[in-house]
Coordinates of C-alpha atoms and ligand atoms in Angstrom, one line a residue:
M18 CA -4.9 8.9 -43.5
N19 CA -1.3 7.9 -43.1
A20 CA 0.8 10.9 -42.0
P21 CA 4.1 11.5 -43.8
F22 CA 5.2 13.5 -40.7
K23 CA 5.4 11.1 -37.8
N24 CA 6.1 11.4 -34.1
L25 CA 9.7 11.1 -32.9
I26 CA 9.8 8.3 -30.3
A27 CA 13.1 6.8 -29.0
G28 CA 14.9 8.3 -31.9
E29 CA 12.6 6.8 -34.6
W30 CA 9.9 8.5 -36.7
A31 CA 7.0 6.4 -35.7
G32 CA 3.7 6.1 -33.8
S33 CA 0.0 6.1 -34.5
Q34 CA -1.4 5.9 -38.0
N35 CA -4.0 8.7 -37.4
A36 CA -3.2 12.0 -39.0
S37 CA -4.6 15.5 -39.2
R38 CA -4.3 18.1 -41.9
N39 CA -2.3 21.3 -41.2
I40 CA -4.2 24.0 -43.1
N41 CA -2.8 27.3 -44.3
P42 CA -5.0 30.1 -42.8
S43 CA -4.1 32.4 -45.8
N44 CA -5.4 29.9 -48.2
T45 CA -7.6 27.2 -46.8
N46 CA -7.2 25.1 -50.0
D47 CA -3.6 24.7 -49.3
V48 CA -2.7 21.7 -47.0
V49 CA 0.7 22.4 -45.4
G50 CA 1.1 18.7 -44.6
E51 CA -0.4 15.7 -42.8
Y52 CA 0.9 15.2 -39.3
S53 CA 0.5 12.2 -36.9
Q54 CA -2.2 12.5 -34.2
G55 CA -0.5 10.7 -31.4
S56 CA -2.3 8.2 -29.0
V57 CA -1.9 7.6 -25.3
E58 CA 0.3 4.6 -26.2
D59 CA 2.6 6.8 -28.3
L60 CA 2.9 9.1 -25.3
N61 CA 3.7 6.3 -22.9
N62 CA 6.3 5.0 -25.3
A63 CA 7.9 8.5 -25.6
V64 CA 8.1 8.8 -21.8
A65 CA 9.6 5.3 -21.5
A66 CA 12.2 6.3 -24.1
A67 CA 13.0 9.5 -22.2
K68 CA 13.3 7.5 -18.9
A69 CA 15.7 5.0 -20.5
A70 CA 17.8 7.8 -22.0
F71 CA 18.1 10.0 -18.9
P72 CA 20.9 8.2 -16.9
A73 CA 23.4 8.5 -19.7
W74 CA 22.3 12.0 -21.0
S75 CA 22.3 13.6 -17.5
R76 CA 25.9 12.5 -17.2
T77 CA 27.1 13.9 -20.5
T78 CA 29.8 16.6 -20.3
P79 CA 28.9 20.3 -20.9
Q80 CA 31.1 20.1 -24.0
E81 CA 29.0 17.2 -25.5
R82 CA 25.8 19.1 -24.9
Y83 CA 27.3 22.4 -26.1
E84 CA 28.2 20.8 -29.4
I85 CA 24.8 19.4 -30.1
L86 CA 23.0 22.7 -29.2
K87 CA 25.5 24.7 -31.3
K88 CA 25.0 22.5 -34.3
A89 CA 21.3 22.7 -34.0
S90 CA 21.6 26.5 -33.8
D91 CA 23.8 26.6 -36.9
E92 CA 21.3 24.6 -39.0
I93 CA 18.2 26.6 -37.8
L94 CA 20.0 29.9 -38.7
A95 CA 21.2 28.5 -42.1
R96 CA 17.6 27.5 -42.9
K97 CA 15.8 30.5 -41.3
D98 CA 14.2 31.6 -44.6
E99 CA 12.7 28.1 -45.3
L100 CA 11.6 27.6 -41.7
G101 CA 10.1 31.1 -41.6
R102 CA 8.2 30.3 -44.7
L103 CA 6.8 27.1 -43.2
L104 CA 5.9 28.9 -40.0
S105 CA 4.1 31.7 -41.9
R106 CA 2.3 29.2 -44.1
E107 CA 0.9 27.2 -41.1
E108 CA 0.3 30.1 -38.6
G109 CA -0.4 33.1 -40.8
K110 CA 2.1 35.7 -39.5
T111 CA 3.8 37.6 -42.3
L112 CA 7.0 36.1 -43.9
P113 CA 9.3 38.7 -42.3
E114 CA 7.7 37.9 -38.9
G115 CA 8.0 34.1 -39.6
I116 CA 11.7 34.5 -40.6
G117 CA 12.3 36.7 -37.5
E118 CA 10.8 34.0 -35.3
A119 CA 12.9 31.2 -36.9
T120 CA 16.0 33.4 -36.4
R121 CA 15.1 33.8 -32.7
A122 CA 14.9 30.0 -32.3
G123 CA 18.4 29.7 -33.7
Q124 CA 19.7 32.5 -31.4
I125 CA 18.0 30.7 -28.4
F126 CA 19.9 27.5 -29.2
A127 CA 23.2 29.5 -29.5
F128 CA 22.5 31.2 -26.1
F129 CA 21.8 27.9 -24.4
A130 CA 24.8 26.2 -26.0
G131 CA 26.8 28.8 -24.1
E132 CA 24.8 28.1 -20.9
C133 CA 25.9 24.5 -21.0
L134 CA 29.4 25.7 -20.2
R135 CA 28.4 28.3 -17.6
L136 CA 26.5 26.1 -15.1
N137 CA 28.1 26.6 -11.7
G138 CA 27.6 25.9 -8.0
E139 CA 28.6 27.4 -4.7
S140 CA 30.9 26.4 -1.9
I141 CA 29.7 27.9 1.4
P142 CA 31.4 27.8 4.8
S143 CA 29.3 25.8 7.3
V144 CA 28.2 27.2 10.7
R145 CA 29.7 24.0 12.2
P146 CA 33.5 23.5 12.5
G147 CA 35.1 21.2 10.0
V148 CA 32.1 21.0 7.8
G149 CA 31.9 22.1 4.1
V150 CA 28.7 22.9 2.3
E151 CA 28.3 22.7 -1.5
V152 CA 25.3 23.8 -3.5
T153 CA 25.0 22.2 -6.9
R154 CA 22.4 22.0 -9.6
E155 CA 21.2 18.8 -11.2
P156 CA 18.7 18.2 -14.1
V157 CA 15.1 17.8 -13.0
G158 CA 14.6 14.6 -15.0
I159 CA 11.9 14.1 -17.7
V160 CA 10.3 17.3 -18.7
G161 CA 6.9 17.4 -20.5
M162 CA 6.2 20.4 -22.6
I163 CA 2.9 21.7 -23.9
T164 CA 2.9 24.6 -26.3
P165 CA 0.4 27.0 -28.0
W166 CA -0.1 27.8 -31.7
N167 CA 1.0 31.4 -31.9
F168 CA 4.8 31.0 -31.7
P169 CA 5.1 27.6 -33.4
I170 CA 9.0 27.5 -33.4
A171 CA 10.2 30.0 -30.8
I172 CA 8.2 28.6 -27.8
P173 CA 9.3 25.0 -28.4
A174 CA 12.9 26.3 -28.8
W175 CA 12.9 28.3 -25.6
K176 CA 11.7 25.3 -23.7
I177 CA 13.7 22.5 -25.4
A178 CA 17.1 24.4 -25.5
P179 CA 17.4 25.0 -21.7
A180 CA 16.0 21.5 -20.9
L181 CA 18.7 19.8 -22.9
A182 CA 21.4 22.3 -21.9
Y183 CA 21.0 21.3 -18.2
G184 CA 20.8 17.6 -18.9
N185 CA 17.0 16.8 -18.9
C186 CA 15.1 14.5 -21.3
V187 CA 12.1 15.9 -23.1
V188 CA 8.6 14.8 -24.3
I189 CA 7.0 17.7 -26.2
K190 CA 3.4 18.0 -27.4
P191 CA 3.1 21.0 -29.7
A192 CA -0.2 22.8 -30.6
D193 CA -2.3 20.5 -32.9
L194 CA -3.1 23.5 -35.1
V195 CA 0.6 24.2 -36.1
P196 CA 2.7 21.0 -35.7
G197 CA 4.9 21.7 -38.8
S198 CA 7.4 24.1 -37.2
A199 CA 7.9 22.0 -34.1
W200 CA 8.4 18.9 -36.3
A201 CA 11.1 20.7 -38.3
L202 CA 12.8 21.9 -35.1
V203 CA 12.8 18.5 -33.5
D204 CA 14.2 16.9 -36.7
I205 CA 17.1 19.4 -36.7
I206 CA 17.9 18.8 -33.0
Q207 CA 17.8 15.1 -33.4
R208 CA 20.2 15.1 -36.4
A209 CA 22.5 17.4 -34.5
G210 CA 23.7 14.3 -32.7
L211 CA 21.2 13.8 -29.8
P212 CA 21.2 10.2 -28.4
K213 CA 17.9 8.3 -29.0
G214 CA 15.1 9.0 -26.6
V215 CA 16.5 12.3 -25.1
L216 CA 14.0 14.3 -27.1
N217 CA 10.6 12.9 -28.1
L218 CA 7.8 14.6 -30.1
V219 CA 4.2 13.4 -29.8
M220 CA 1.8 15.5 -31.8
G221 CA -1.9 15.5 -31.2
R222 CA -4.8 16.7 -29.1
G223 CA -4.4 18.3 -25.7
S224 CA -7.2 16.3 -24.2
V225 CA -5.5 13.0 -25.3
V226 CA -1.7 13.4 -25.5
G227 CA -1.5 16.5 -23.3
Q228 CA -3.7 15.0 -20.6
A229 CA -1.7 11.7 -20.6
L230 CA 1.6 13.7 -20.3
L231 CA 0.2 15.5 -17.3
E232 CA -0.9 12.3 -15.6
H233 CA 2.2 10.2 -16.3
K234 CA 4.0 9.2 -13.1
D235 CA 7.5 9.2 -14.7
V236 CA 7.3 12.8 -15.8
H237 CA 9.0 15.1 -13.3
A238 CA 8.1 18.6 -14.6
I239 CA 5.7 20.3 -17.0
S240 CA 6.4 23.5 -18.8
F241 CA 3.2 24.9 -20.3
T242 CA 2.3 27.9 -22.4
G243 CA -1.3 28.6 -23.4
S244 CA -4.5 30.0 -22.1
V245 CA -5.4 30.6 -18.5
S246 CA -8.2 28.0 -18.5
T247 CA -6.0 25.2 -19.7
G248 CA -3.2 26.4 -17.4
R249 CA -5.3 26.0 -14.4
K250 CA -6.1 22.4 -15.4
V251 CA -2.4 21.7 -16.0
A252 CA -1.4 23.0 -12.6
A253 CA -4.2 21.0 -10.9
A254 CA -3.1 17.8 -12.6
C255 CA 0.5 18.4 -11.7
I256 CA -0.3 18.7 -8.1
A257 CA -2.9 15.9 -8.0
G258 CA -0.5 13.3 -9.3
N259 CA 1.8 11.1 -7.2
P260 CA 4.6 12.1 -7.3
M261 CA 3.7 15.8 -7.7
K262 CA 5.3 17.5 -10.7
K263 CA 7.2 20.8 -10.8
V264 CA 5.2 23.1 -13.0
Q265 CA 5.7 26.3 -14.9
L266 CA 2.8 28.2 -16.7
E267 CA 2.9 31.1 -19.1
M268 CA -0.6 32.2 -20.0
G269 CA -2.6 35.1 -21.3
G270 CA -2.4 38.9 -21.1
K271 CA -4.5 42.1 -21.3
N272 CA -1.5 44.3 -21.7
P273 CA -1.8 48.0 -21.1
L274 CA 0.0 50.7 -23.1
V275 CA -0.3 54.1 -21.4
V276 CA 0.1 57.2 -23.6
L277 CA 0.6 60.4 -21.7
D278 CA 0.0 63.9 -23.0
D279 CA 3.8 64.5 -23.2
A280 CA 4.4 61.5 -25.4
D281 CA 6.0 61.7 -28.8
L282 CA 2.9 61.1 -30.9
K283 CA 4.7 59.2 -33.7
V284 CA 6.4 56.9 -31.2
A285 CA 3.1 56.3 -29.3
V286 CA 1.2 55.5 -32.5
E287 CA 3.9 53.1 -33.7
C288 CA 4.0 51.3 -30.3
A289 CA 0.2 51.0 -30.3
V290 CA -0.3 49.8 -33.8
Q291 CA 2.6 47.4 -33.8
G292 CA 1.9 46.2 -30.3
A293 CA -1.8 45.7 -30.8
F294 CA -2.2 44.5 -34.3
F295 CA 1.0 43.1 -35.8
S296 CA 1.3 39.3 -35.8
T297 CA -2.5 39.7 -36.1
G298 CA -2.7 40.6 -32.5
Q299 CA -2.1 37.0 -31.7
R300 CA 0.6 37.6 -29.0
C301 CA 0.3 37.1 -25.3
T302 CA 2.2 40.4 -25.0
A303 CA -0.1 42.3 -27.4
S304 CA -1.0 45.9 -26.4
S305 CA -4.8 45.3 -26.3
R306 CA -5.6 48.1 -23.8
L307 CA -4.6 51.6 -24.9
I308 CA -4.9 53.9 -21.9
V309 CA -4.6 57.5 -23.2
Q310 CA -4.5 60.8 -21.4
A311 CA -7.3 63.3 -22.4
G312 CA -5.0 66.0 -23.8
I313 CA -3.5 63.7 -26.5
H314 CA -6.5 61.4 -26.9
D315 CA -8.1 62.7 -30.0
R316 CA -4.8 63.3 -31.9
F317 CA -3.7 59.8 -30.9
V318 CA -6.9 58.1 -32.1
E319 CA -6.8 60.1 -35.4
A320 CA -3.2 59.2 -36.0
C321 CA -3.8 55.5 -35.2
I322 CA -6.6 55.4 -37.7
E323 CA -4.5 57.0 -40.4
R324 CA -1.7 54.5 -39.7
L325 CA -4.2 51.6 -39.8
K326 CA -5.5 52.8 -43.2
G327 CA -2.0 52.1 -44.4
V328 CA -1.7 48.5 -43.3
T329 CA -2.2 45.7 -45.7
V330 CA -4.1 42.6 -44.5
D331 CA -3.4 39.8 -46.9
D332 CA -1.8 36.4 -47.6
A333 CA 1.1 36.0 -45.1
L334 CA 3.5 35.0 -47.8
K335 CA 2.7 37.9 -50.1
A336 CA 5.3 40.7 -50.4
G337 CA 3.9 43.9 -48.9
T338 CA 1.5 42.2 -46.4
T339 CA 1.8 43.9 -43.0
I340 CA -0.8 41.8 -41.2
G341 CA -1.7 38.2 -42.0
P342 CA -4.9 36.3 -41.4
V343 CA -6.3 35.0 -38.1
V344 CA -5.1 31.5 -37.4
D345 CA -8.4 29.6 -37.9
Q346 CA -12.2 29.8 -38.0
S347 CA -12.7 29.3 -34.2
Q348 CA -10.3 32.1 -33.4
L349 CA -11.9 34.3 -36.0
D350 CA -15.3 33.6 -34.4
Q351 CA -13.9 34.6 -31.0
N352 CA -12.6 37.9 -32.4
L353 CA -16.0 38.7 -34.1
K354 CA -17.8 37.7 -30.8
Y355 CA -15.7 40.3 -28.9
I356 CA -16.2 43.0 -31.5
Q357 CA -20.0 42.5 -31.0
I358 CA -19.6 42.5 -27.2
A359 CA -17.7 45.8 -27.3
R360 CA -20.4 47.3 -29.5
D361 CA -23.1 46.1 -27.2
E362 CA -21.3 47.5 -24.2
G363 CA -21.3 51.0 -25.8
G364 CA -17.8 51.0 -27.3
K365 CA -17.4 53.0 -30.5
L366 CA -15.8 51.1 -33.4
A367 CA -13.5 53.8 -34.7
F368 CA -11.8 51.6 -37.3
G369 CA -12.1 48.2 -38.9
G370 CA -13.6 45.0 -37.6
E371 CA -14.8 43.9 -41.0
L372 CA -14.2 40.5 -42.6
L373 CA -12.1 40.9 -45.8
N374 CA -12.1 38.9 -49.0
R375 CA -8.7 38.2 -50.6
E376 CA -7.5 36.3 -53.7
N377 CA -7.6 33.0 -51.7
P378 CA -10.1 31.9 -49.1
G379 CA -8.7 32.7 -45.6
F380 CA -9.5 34.1 -42.3
Y381 CA -9.0 37.8 -43.0
L382 CA -10.1 40.4 -40.5
Q383 CA -9.5 44.2 -40.7
P384 CA -7.8 45.4 -37.4
A385 CA -10.5 46.7 -35.0
L386 CA -10.0 49.8 -32.9
F387 CA -12.6 50.8 -30.3
T388 CA -12.8 54.1 -28.5
E389 CA -15.1 55.4 -25.7
T390 CA -14.5 52.3 -23.7
T391 CA -14.1 51.9 -19.9
N392 CA -11.9 49.5 -18.0
A393 CA -14.9 47.8 -16.6
M394 CA -16.1 46.6 -20.0
R395 CA -15.4 43.0 -21.0
I396 CA -13.3 44.2 -24.0
S397 CA -10.9 45.7 -21.4
R398 CA -10.9 42.7 -19.1
E399 CA -10.8 39.5 -21.2
E400 CA -8.1 38.4 -23.6
V401 CA -9.4 38.5 -27.2
F402 CA -6.2 37.2 -28.8
G403 CA -6.7 38.9 -32.2
P404 CA -6.4 42.2 -34.0
V405 CA -8.8 44.0 -31.6
A406 CA -7.8 46.8 -29.2
N407 CA -9.6 49.5 -27.3
V408 CA -8.8 53.0 -26.0
V409 CA -9.7 54.0 -22.5
R410 CA -9.5 57.8 -21.9
V411 CA -7.9 59.0 -18.5
K412 CA -7.4 62.4 -16.9
D413 CA -3.8 62.0 -15.6
Y414 CA -0.9 59.7 -14.9
E415 CA -2.2 58.5 -11.6
E416 CA -5.5 57.3 -13.2
A417 CA -3.5 55.7 -16.1
L418 CA -1.3 53.7 -13.7
A419 CA -4.3 52.6 -11.6
I420 CA -6.2 51.4 -14.7
A421 CA -3.1 49.8 -16.2
N422 CA -2.8 47.7 -13.0
D423 CA -6.6 47.0 -12.7
T424 CA -6.5 43.7 -14.4
E425 CA -6.2 40.0 -13.5
F426 CA -3.2 39.7 -15.8
G427 CA 0.3 41.0 -15.4
L428 CA 2.5 40.0 -18.4
S429 CA 3.7 43.2 -20.1
S430 CA 3.0 46.8 -19.4
G431 CA 4.1 49.9 -21.4
I432 CA 4.2 53.6 -21.2
C433 CA 4.8 56.3 -23.9
T434 CA 6.1 59.5 -22.3
T435 CA 9.0 62.0 -22.4
S436 CA 8.9 62.4 -18.6
L437 CA 11.7 60.7 -16.8
K438 CA 9.7 61.0 -13.6
H439 CA 6.7 59.2 -14.9
A440 CA 8.7 56.6 -16.8
T441 CA 10.7 55.8 -13.6
H442 CA 7.6 55.7 -11.5
F443 CA 5.8 53.4 -14.0
K444 CA 8.8 51.0 -14.2
R445 CA 8.6 50.6 -10.4
N446 CA 4.9 50.4 -10.0
A447 CA 3.5 48.6 -13.0
E448 CA 2.3 45.2 -11.8
A449 CA 3.8 43.2 -14.6
G450 CA 6.7 40.9 -15.3
M451 CA 7.9 43.1 -18.2
V452 CA 7.8 46.9 -18.5
M453 CA 8.4 48.9 -21.7
V454 CA 9.1 52.6 -22.0
N455 CA 8.5 54.1 -25.4
L456 CA 8.4 50.6 -26.8
A457 CA 5.5 48.3 -27.7
T458 CA 4.5 45.8 -25.0
A459 CA 5.3 43.0 -27.5
G460 CA 8.8 42.3 -28.7
V461 CA 11.4 41.1 -26.3
D462 CA 15.1 40.0 -26.2
Y463 CA 15.9 36.3 -26.2
H464 CA 18.7 36.3 -23.5
V465 CA 16.8 37.8 -20.6
P466 CA 13.9 36.5 -18.4
F467 CA 10.4 36.4 -19.9
G468 CA 7.2 36.1 -17.9
G469 CA 4.6 37.8 -15.9
R470 CA 2.7 38.1 -12.6
K471 CA -0.9 37.6 -11.4
G472 CA -3.0 35.5 -13.8
S473 CA -0.4 35.6 -16.6
S474 CA 2.3 33.3 -15.1
Y475 CA 3.0 30.7 -12.5
G476 CA 6.3 29.3 -11.4
P477 CA 9.8 30.2 -12.4
R478 CA 10.6 32.5 -15.4
E479 CA 11.5 31.2 -18.8
Q480 CA 14.5 32.3 -21.0
G481 CA 17.9 33.7 -20.3
A482 CA 20.0 32.3 -17.5
Y483 CA 16.9 32.4 -15.2
A484 CA 15.6 29.4 -17.1
R485 CA 17.9 27.2 -14.9
E486 CA 15.5 27.8 -12.0
F487 CA 13.0 25.6 -13.6
Y488 CA 15.2 23.1 -15.5
T489 CA 17.5 22.3 -12.6
T490 CA 17.0 21.3 -9.1
V491 CA 19.3 22.4 -6.3
K492 CA 21.2 20.0 -4.1
T493 CA 22.9 21.0 -0.8
S494 CA 25.7 18.6 0.3
Y495 CA 27.5 18.6 3.7
T496 CA 30.9 17.1 4.2
L497 CA 32.9 16.6 7.4
A498 CA 36.5 16.8 6.4
Ligands
NAD529 P1 -4.7 26.5 -25.2 O1 -4.6 26.7 -23.8 O2 -5.9 26.2 -25.9 O3 -3.7 25.3 -25.7 C1 -2.3 25.3 -25.3 C2 -1.8 23.9 -25.4 O4 -2.5 23.1 -24.4 C3 -2.1 23.2 -26.7 O5 -1.0 22.4 -27.1 C4 -3.3 22.3 -26.4 O6 -3.4 21.2 -27.2 C5 -3.0 21.9 -25.0 N1 -4.1 21.4 -24.2 C6 -5.4 21.8 -24.3 N2 -6.2 21.1 -23.4 C7 -5.3 20.3 -22.7 C8 -5.5 19.4 -21.6 N3 -6.7 19.2 -21.1 N4 -4.4 18.8 -21.1 C9 -3.2 19.1 -21.6 N5 -3.0 19.9 -22.6 C10 -4.0 20.6 -23.2 O7 -4.0 27.8 -25.8 P2 -3.8 28.3 -27.4 O8 -5.1 28.7 -27.9 O9 -3.0 27.2 -28.1 O10 -2.8 29.5 -27.2 C11 -3.3 30.8 -27.0 C12 -3.1 31.2 -25.5 O11 -1.7 31.1 -25.2 C13 -3.4 32.6 -25.2 O12 -4.1 32.7 -24.0 C14 -2.0 33.3 -25.1 O13 -2.0 34.5 -24.4 C15 -1.2 32.2 -24.5 N6 0.2 32.4 -24.7 C16 1.0 32.8 -23.7 C17 2.3 33.0 -23.8 C18 3.2 33.4 -22.7 O14 4.4 33.2 -22.7 N7 2.6 34.0 -21.6 C19 2.9 32.9 -25.1 C20 2.1 32.5 -26.2 C21 0.7 32.3 -26.0

């Protein structure tokens, strides 16, 4: 198969002849496109191109970089409907969600265009007479990026934009399941005026292209988003190599949403249903553990079921669809496996969990809500990464907080309450990188730091001005005047 969508290496659309089919999960008869499956040779060529481009690119002025990023942002935003449609077609999130994600990618590029102009340093008096100290930031060098399938345009955007803004060169390997959105994004950035070789795209398998990127001696840093198990391998490879690589990992979650007796029921149900099930529950920040106080428990569960009866699971591109399909067969199998595990553990399936038939063949699953679960069960401890959530009943706020924190993950943590005291205490004591009060655990701004604690994240934060911690390296210079 000769792929029409090729890799971008040294400014040319080129690379290996092997290709893979990008299949629409809403209609498995629909082939979104045929995309190159890169080889180790392609990856080596991409890194060589980035290495050759780095000396000139790292010396460009902030104005030159601003103009390229701003132009890319303008095109992404002008084409958000078309890009959102492509994203929904290849990943399965609904069209409004797809357009929303494409818009976010454009906003991220606009933000980092501004950041090009804001990079500053420090001048610090020395402890020694006559000596001046300057602290400046320089690009890290060649940054390798490995991304997951669930945010096919936003995650590549929030890695590529800061990397370029601070003067780095990039080799990106997107998820092999959804290469289309990353391809379209890279095409836009390249045409915005980027010199050849500054940004390179090598699509293909993690075990081939990803592994070669991790092992390449000329790559200085790796930014990875994906599962914990792959993340561990990524970190180990970055440290094992010579020279060692700077590494940043964003991984899974088992995000708690606490609902206290004094919560506004409508707000709590909306936070739970949106947070747990929208985007098919395929978000690292999904509210997959609902920790509910006894006094509101039954009313909350009943209202969630009523709300779930009103959602429409169907083709992602169809008007009126609220939840699209699961991304592929293996993810669907994983969801069904966990539904069975929760049943076997004694959880009560209060709603959903059935496979659904729709007009076209696709991976349609009714959202599944379990009750009568404990925090010790596997359904409470392991990331399912699908439209599956469980309710754990608790007696008071103290127990809710303890259970919320009793997890190996620490990405996002939420509470629904009208008590200022409990909201304030929760914000201070939740062991998570992001805390939400009366908001779903999923759904964040694009201009502030994103990331977690414990098993969810490793290394500096992504997004906002904090992104510079990863994409720059600090130099301290001393001068005797
Ligand atoms: P995954 O770990 O299977 O794959 C992620 C990427 O790693 C893919 O591009 C894959 O090809 C690549 N890869 C796989 N094996 C590799 C290897 N040996 N060497 C190098 N690269 C390799 O994850 P996924 O299934 O694509 O994504 C779902 C996971 O991502 C979930 O756990 C989810 O929580 C997580 N996620 C986290 C965030 C966050 O910011 N915290 C955001 C989105 C998704």
